[in-house]
Coordinates of C-alpha atoms in Angstrom, one line a residue:
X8 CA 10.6 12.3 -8.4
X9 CA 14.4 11.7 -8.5
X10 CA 15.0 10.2 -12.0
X11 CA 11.9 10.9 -13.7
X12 CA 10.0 14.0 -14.8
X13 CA 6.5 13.8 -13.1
X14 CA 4.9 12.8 -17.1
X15 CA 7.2 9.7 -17.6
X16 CA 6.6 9.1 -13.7
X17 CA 3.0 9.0 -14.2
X18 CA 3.7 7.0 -17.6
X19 CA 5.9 4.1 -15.5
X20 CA 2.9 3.6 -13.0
X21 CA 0.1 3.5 -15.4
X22 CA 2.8 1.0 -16.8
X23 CA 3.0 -0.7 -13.7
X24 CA -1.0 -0.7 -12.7
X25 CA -1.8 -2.4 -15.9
X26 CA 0.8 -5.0 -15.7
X27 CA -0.5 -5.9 -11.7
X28 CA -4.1 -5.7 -13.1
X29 CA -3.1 -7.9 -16.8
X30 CA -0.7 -11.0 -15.0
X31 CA -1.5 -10.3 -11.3
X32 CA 1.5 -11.7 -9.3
X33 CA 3.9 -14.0 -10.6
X34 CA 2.2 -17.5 -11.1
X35 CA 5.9 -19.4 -10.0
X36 CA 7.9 -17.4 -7.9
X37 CA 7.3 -14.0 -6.6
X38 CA 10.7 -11.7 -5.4
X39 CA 8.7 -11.4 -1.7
X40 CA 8.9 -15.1 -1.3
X41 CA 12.5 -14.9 -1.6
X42 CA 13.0 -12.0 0.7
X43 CA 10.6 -13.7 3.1
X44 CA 13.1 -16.6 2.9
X45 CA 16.0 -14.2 3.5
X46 CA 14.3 -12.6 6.0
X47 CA 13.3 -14.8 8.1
X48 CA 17.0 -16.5 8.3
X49 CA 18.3 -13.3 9.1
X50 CA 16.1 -12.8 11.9
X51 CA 16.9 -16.4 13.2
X52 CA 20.7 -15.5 13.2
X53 CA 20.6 -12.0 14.4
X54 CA 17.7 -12.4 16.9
X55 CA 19.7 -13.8 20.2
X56 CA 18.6 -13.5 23.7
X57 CA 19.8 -10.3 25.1
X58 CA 18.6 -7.0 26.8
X59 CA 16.5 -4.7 25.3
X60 CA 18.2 -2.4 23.4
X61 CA 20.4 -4.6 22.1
X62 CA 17.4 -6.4 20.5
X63 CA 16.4 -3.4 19.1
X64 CA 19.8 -2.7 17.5
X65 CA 19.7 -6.0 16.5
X66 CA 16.4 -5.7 14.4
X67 CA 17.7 -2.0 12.9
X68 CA 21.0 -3.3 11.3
X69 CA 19.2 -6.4 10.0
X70 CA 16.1 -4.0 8.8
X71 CA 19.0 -1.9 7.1
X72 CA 20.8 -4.9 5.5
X73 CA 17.5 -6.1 4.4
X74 CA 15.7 -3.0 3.1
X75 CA 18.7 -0.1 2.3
X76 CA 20.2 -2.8 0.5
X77 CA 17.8 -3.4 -2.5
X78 CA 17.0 -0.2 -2.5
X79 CA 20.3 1.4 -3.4
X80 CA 20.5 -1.2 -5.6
X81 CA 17.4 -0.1 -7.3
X82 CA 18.8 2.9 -7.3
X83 CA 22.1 2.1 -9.2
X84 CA 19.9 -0.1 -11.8
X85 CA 17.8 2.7 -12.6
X86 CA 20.3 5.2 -13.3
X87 CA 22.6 2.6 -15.0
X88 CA 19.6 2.3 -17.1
X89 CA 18.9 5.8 -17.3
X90 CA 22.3 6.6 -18.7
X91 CA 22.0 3.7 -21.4
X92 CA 18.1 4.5 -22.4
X93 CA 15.3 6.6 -21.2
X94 CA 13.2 3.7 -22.5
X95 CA 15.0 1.0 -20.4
X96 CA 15.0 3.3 -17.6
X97 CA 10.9 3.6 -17.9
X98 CA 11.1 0.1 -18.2
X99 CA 12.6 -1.1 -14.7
X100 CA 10.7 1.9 -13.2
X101 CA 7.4 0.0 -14.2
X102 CA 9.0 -3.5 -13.3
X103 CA 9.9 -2.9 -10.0
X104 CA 6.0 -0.7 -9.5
X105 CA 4.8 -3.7 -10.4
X106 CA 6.5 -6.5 -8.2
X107 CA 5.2 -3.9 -5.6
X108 CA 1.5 -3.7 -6.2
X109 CA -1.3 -5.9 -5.1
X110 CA -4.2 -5.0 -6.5
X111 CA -5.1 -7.9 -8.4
X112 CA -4.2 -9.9 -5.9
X113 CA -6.5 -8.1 -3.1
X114 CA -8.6 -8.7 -5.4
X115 CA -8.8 -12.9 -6.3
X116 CA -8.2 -13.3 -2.7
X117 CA -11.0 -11.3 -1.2
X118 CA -13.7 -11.7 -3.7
X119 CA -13.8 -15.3 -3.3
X120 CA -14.8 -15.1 0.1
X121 CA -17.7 -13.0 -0.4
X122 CA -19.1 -15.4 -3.3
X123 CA -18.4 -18.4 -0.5
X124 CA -20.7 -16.3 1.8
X125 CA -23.1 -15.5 -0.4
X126 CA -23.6 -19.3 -1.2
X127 CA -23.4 -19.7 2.2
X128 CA -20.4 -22.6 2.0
X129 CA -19.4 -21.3 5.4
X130 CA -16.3 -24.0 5.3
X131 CA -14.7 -22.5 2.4
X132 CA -15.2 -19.1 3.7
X133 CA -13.4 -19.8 6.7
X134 CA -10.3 -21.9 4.7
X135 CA -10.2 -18.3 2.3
X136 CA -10.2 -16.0 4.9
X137 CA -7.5 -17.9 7.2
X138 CA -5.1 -17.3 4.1
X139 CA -5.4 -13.5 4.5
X140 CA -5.7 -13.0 8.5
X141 CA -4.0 -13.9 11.6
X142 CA -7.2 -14.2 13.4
X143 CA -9.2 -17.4 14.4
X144 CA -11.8 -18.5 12.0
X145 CA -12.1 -22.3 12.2
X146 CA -15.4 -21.6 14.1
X147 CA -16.1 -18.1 12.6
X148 CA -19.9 -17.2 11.7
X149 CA -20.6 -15.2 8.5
X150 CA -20.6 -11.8 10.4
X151 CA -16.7 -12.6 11.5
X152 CA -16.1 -13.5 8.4
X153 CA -17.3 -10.8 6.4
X154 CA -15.9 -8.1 8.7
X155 CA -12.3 -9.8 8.4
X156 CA -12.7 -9.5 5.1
X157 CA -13.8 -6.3 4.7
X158 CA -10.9 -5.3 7.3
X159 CA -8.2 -6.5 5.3
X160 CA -9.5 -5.1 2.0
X161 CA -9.5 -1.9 3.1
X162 CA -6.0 -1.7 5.4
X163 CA -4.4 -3.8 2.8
X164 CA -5.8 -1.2 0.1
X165 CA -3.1 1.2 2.0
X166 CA -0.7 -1.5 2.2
X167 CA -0.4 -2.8 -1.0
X168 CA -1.6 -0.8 -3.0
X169 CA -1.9 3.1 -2.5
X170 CA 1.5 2.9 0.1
X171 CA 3.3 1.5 -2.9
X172 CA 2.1 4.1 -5.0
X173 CA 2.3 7.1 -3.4
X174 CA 5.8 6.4 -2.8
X175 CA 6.7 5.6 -6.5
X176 CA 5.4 8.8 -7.5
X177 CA 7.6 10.5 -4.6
X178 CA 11.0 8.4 -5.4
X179 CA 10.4 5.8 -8.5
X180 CA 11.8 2.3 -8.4
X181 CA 14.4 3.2 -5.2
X182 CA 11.3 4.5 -3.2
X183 CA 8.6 2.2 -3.8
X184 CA 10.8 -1.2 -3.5
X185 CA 11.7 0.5 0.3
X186 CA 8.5 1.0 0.8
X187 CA 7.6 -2.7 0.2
X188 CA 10.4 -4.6 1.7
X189 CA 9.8 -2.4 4.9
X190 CA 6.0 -3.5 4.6
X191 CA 6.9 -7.1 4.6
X192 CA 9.3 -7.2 7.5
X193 CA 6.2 -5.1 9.9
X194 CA 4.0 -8.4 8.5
X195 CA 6.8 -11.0 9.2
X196 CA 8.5 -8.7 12.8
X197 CA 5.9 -6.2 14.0
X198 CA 4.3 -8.4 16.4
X199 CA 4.3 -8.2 20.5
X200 CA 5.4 -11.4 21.1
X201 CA 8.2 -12.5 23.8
X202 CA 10.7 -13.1 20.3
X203 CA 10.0 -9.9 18.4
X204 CA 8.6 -7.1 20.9
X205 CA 12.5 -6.0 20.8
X206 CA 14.0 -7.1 17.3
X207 CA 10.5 -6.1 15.3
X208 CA 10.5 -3.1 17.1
X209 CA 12.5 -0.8 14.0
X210 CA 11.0 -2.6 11.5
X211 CA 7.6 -1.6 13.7
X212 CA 7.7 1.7 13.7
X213 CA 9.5 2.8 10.7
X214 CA 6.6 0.7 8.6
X215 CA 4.5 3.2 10.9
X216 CA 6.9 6.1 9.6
X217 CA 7.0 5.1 6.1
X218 CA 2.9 4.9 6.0
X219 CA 2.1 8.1 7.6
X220 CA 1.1 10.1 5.1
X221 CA 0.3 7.9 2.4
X222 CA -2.4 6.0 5.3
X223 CA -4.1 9.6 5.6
X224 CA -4.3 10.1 2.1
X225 CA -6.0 6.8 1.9
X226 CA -8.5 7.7 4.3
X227 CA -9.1 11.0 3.0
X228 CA -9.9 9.2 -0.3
X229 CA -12.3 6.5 1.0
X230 CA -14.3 9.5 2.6
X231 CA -14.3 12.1 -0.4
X232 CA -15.7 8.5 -2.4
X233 CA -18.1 7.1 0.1
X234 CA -20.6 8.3 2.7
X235 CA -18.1 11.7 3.3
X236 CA -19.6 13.1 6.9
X237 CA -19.9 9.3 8.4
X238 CA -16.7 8.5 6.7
X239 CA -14.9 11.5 8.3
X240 CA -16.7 11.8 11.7
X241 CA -15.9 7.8 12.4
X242 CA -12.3 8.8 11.4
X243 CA -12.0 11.1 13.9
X244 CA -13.3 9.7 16.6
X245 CA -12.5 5.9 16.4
X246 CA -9.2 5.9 15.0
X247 CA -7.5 7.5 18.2
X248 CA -8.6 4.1 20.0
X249 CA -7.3 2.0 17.6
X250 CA -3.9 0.1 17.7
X251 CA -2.0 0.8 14.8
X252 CA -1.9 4.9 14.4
X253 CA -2.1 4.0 10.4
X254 CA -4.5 1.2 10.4
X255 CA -7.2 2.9 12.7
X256 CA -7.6 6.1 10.3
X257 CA -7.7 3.6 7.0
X258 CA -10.3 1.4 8.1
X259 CA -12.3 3.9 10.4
X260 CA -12.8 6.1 7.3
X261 CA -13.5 3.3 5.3
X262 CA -16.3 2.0 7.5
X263 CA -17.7 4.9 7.5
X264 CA -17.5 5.3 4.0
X265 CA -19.2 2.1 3.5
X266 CA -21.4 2.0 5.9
X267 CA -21.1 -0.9 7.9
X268 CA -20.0 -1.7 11.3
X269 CA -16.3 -3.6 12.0
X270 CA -13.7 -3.9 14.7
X271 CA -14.8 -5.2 17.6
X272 CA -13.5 -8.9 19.5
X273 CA -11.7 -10.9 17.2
X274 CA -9.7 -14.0 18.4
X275 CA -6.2 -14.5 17.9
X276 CA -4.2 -17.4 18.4
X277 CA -6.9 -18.9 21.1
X278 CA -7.6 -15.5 23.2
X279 CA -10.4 -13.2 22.6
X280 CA -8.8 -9.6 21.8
X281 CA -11.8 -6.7 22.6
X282 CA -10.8 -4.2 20.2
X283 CA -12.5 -0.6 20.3
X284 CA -15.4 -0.4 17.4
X285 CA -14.6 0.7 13.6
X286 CA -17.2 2.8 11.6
X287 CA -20.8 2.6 11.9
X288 CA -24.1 1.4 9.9
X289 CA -25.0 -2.7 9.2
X290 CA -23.7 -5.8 10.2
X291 CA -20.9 -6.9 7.5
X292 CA -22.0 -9.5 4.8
X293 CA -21.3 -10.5 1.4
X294 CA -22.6 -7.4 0.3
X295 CA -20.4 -5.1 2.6
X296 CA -17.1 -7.3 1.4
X297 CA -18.0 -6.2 -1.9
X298 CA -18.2 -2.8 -1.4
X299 CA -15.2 -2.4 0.2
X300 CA -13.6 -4.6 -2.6
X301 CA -15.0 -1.5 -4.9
X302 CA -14.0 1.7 -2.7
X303 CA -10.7 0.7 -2.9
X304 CA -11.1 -0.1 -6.6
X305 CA -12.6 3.0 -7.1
X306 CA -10.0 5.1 -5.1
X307 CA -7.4 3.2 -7.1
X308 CA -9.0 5.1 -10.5
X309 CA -9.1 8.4 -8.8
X310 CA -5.2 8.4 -7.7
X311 CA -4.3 7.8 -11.3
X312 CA -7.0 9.9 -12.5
X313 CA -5.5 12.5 -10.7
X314 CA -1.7 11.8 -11.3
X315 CA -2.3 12.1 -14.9
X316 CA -4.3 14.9 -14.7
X317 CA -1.1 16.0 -12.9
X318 CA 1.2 15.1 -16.1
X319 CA -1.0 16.5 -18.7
X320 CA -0.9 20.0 -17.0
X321 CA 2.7 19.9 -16.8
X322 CA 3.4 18.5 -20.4
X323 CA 0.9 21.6 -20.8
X324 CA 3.4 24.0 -19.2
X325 CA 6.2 22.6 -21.1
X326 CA 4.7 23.1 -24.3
X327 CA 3.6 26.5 -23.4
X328 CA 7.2 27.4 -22.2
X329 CA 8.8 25.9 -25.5
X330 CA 6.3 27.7 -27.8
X331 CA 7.1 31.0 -26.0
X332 CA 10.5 30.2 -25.8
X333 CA 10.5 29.9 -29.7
X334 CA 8.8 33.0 -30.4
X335 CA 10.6 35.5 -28.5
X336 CA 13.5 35.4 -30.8
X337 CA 11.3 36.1 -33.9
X338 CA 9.9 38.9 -31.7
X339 CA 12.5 40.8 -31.3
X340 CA 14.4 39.9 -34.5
X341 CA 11.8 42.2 -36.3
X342 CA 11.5 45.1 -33.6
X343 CA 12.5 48.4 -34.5
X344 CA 16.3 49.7 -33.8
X345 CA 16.4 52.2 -31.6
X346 CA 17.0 55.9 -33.0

């Protein structure tokens, strides 16, 4: 990490995990909202009709303004802090984890959909799930509606919750709020329409850039937690089909870890999309939402499991170094003189 050693790192996004999981997102105002705003009258100034490429520049300088932007800022804040207090420096380390996360938030907006199909209020189902997806679901049965659930729980698992935190551990505050604002301007540009096929394009593929490696790790972890071989052999040979070269591996390993059957048509916007099959086992119910809810719960424990794990052995180290480092003078303080 740049600013922190990897203990106080660790320290900040425990910090930062139990703030998201204790107040959730701001109940008033949440910074994205304001971005979003900021964003989207960017996009409105900048995004003019013109050829190609010059749409493409277009979306990478307002990308830049956009996401660089904060994130030096971050950057300056933190070390500002860091400079002033260690403590202070912890603090906005923590902060800006937490106006990152979603876990709490996957969380109240998923779950209520499986209870709605469990009591099989099919209305209010379809009015929950319409806040989370782009897809159709005025006329959605349970199945579609359980298997856009499950979809988003486990894609937005990588999104919004292990993306952010993989890239806190790599680069603190400065990391993880680039990580975030690039997110949101993939969900707001990265579409193939007529308007952003050219501008969204940066922000497209450097979201696909930025989630890389933390998507993999993702997957790797649904597997090692659910049904490993399914998990893994659905991984490998479904994700290749799949749109979204970070998307396809999360959710085809999750499936599989899981057990149940997604992907498939969906309908977007009026027209039937026939996308290529997701992991394999049942039919997706209240039952499957829920356990996708908890793999990604349960991956959630086992990164910071693991992280700390990671800090105890090098306060270990440290300790170990000091103590030696303290009785080597003794040691040879006493040692015989040479004849």
């Amino acid at each position: 990490m740049i600013l922190l050693s990897w203990p106080a790192c660790v320290a900040a996004a425990l910090a930062g995990v139990w703030l998201d999981r204790l107040l959730g997102e701001p109940p008033r105002w949440h910074p994205l909202v304001g971005f979003g705003r900021l964003a989207a009258a960017l996009e409105s100034r900048l995004n003019r009709p013109a050829p190609p490429l010059r749409q493409r520049l277009a979306g990478l300088v307002a990308w830049s303004l956009l996401v660089l932007g904060p994130a030096a800022l971050a950057w300056l804040l933190v070390t500002a802090a860091q400079r002033a207090s260690p403590w202070l420096a912890l603090a906005l380390h923590a902060l800006a984890l937490y106006a990152a996360l979603g876990a709490r938030s996957l969380q109240q907006h998923i779950a209520p959909i499986a209870d709605a199909l469990s009591a099989r209020h099919l209305d209010e189902a379809r009015r929950l799930t319409a806040r989370i997806v782009s897809r159709d679901t005025a006329d959605a049965d349970t199945e579609a509606l359980a298997r856009a659930a499950c979809e988003s729980a486990l894609e937005n698992g990588n999104d919004a919750i292990f993306g952010a935190l993989f890239w806190f551990l790599v680069g603190g505050a400065p990391a993880v709020v680039l990580f975030r604002l690039a997110n949101t301007l993939d969900a707001m540009w990265g579409y193939r329409t007529p308007r952003l096929l050219h501008f969204g394009w940066a922000a497209a593929r450097l979201d696909d850039l930025l989630n890389l490696l933390p998507a993999r790790l993702t997957a790797l972890s649904y597997a090692l937690l659910g049904a490993t071989g399914p998990a893994l052999r659905c991984w490998r040979t479904q994700a290749p089909a799949w749109s979204s070269p970070n998307a396809g591996p999360v959710m085809a390993a999750g499936a599989g870890a899981v057990g149940v059957a997604l992907g498939g048509p969906a309908r977007y916007h009026g027209a039937w999309e026939d996308r290529p099959p997701l992991g394999a086992g049942v039919a997706p119910g209240a039952a499957e939402v829920r356990a996708c809810l908890r793999l990604v719960r349960h991956t959630l424990w086992l990164w910071l499991a693991l992280a700390a794990a990671g800090a105890l052995a090098c306060l270990a180290l440290d300790l170990r170094a000091t103590l030696a480092a303290t009785s080597c003078p003794a040691a040879h303080a006493f040692a015989p003189a040479r004849a």
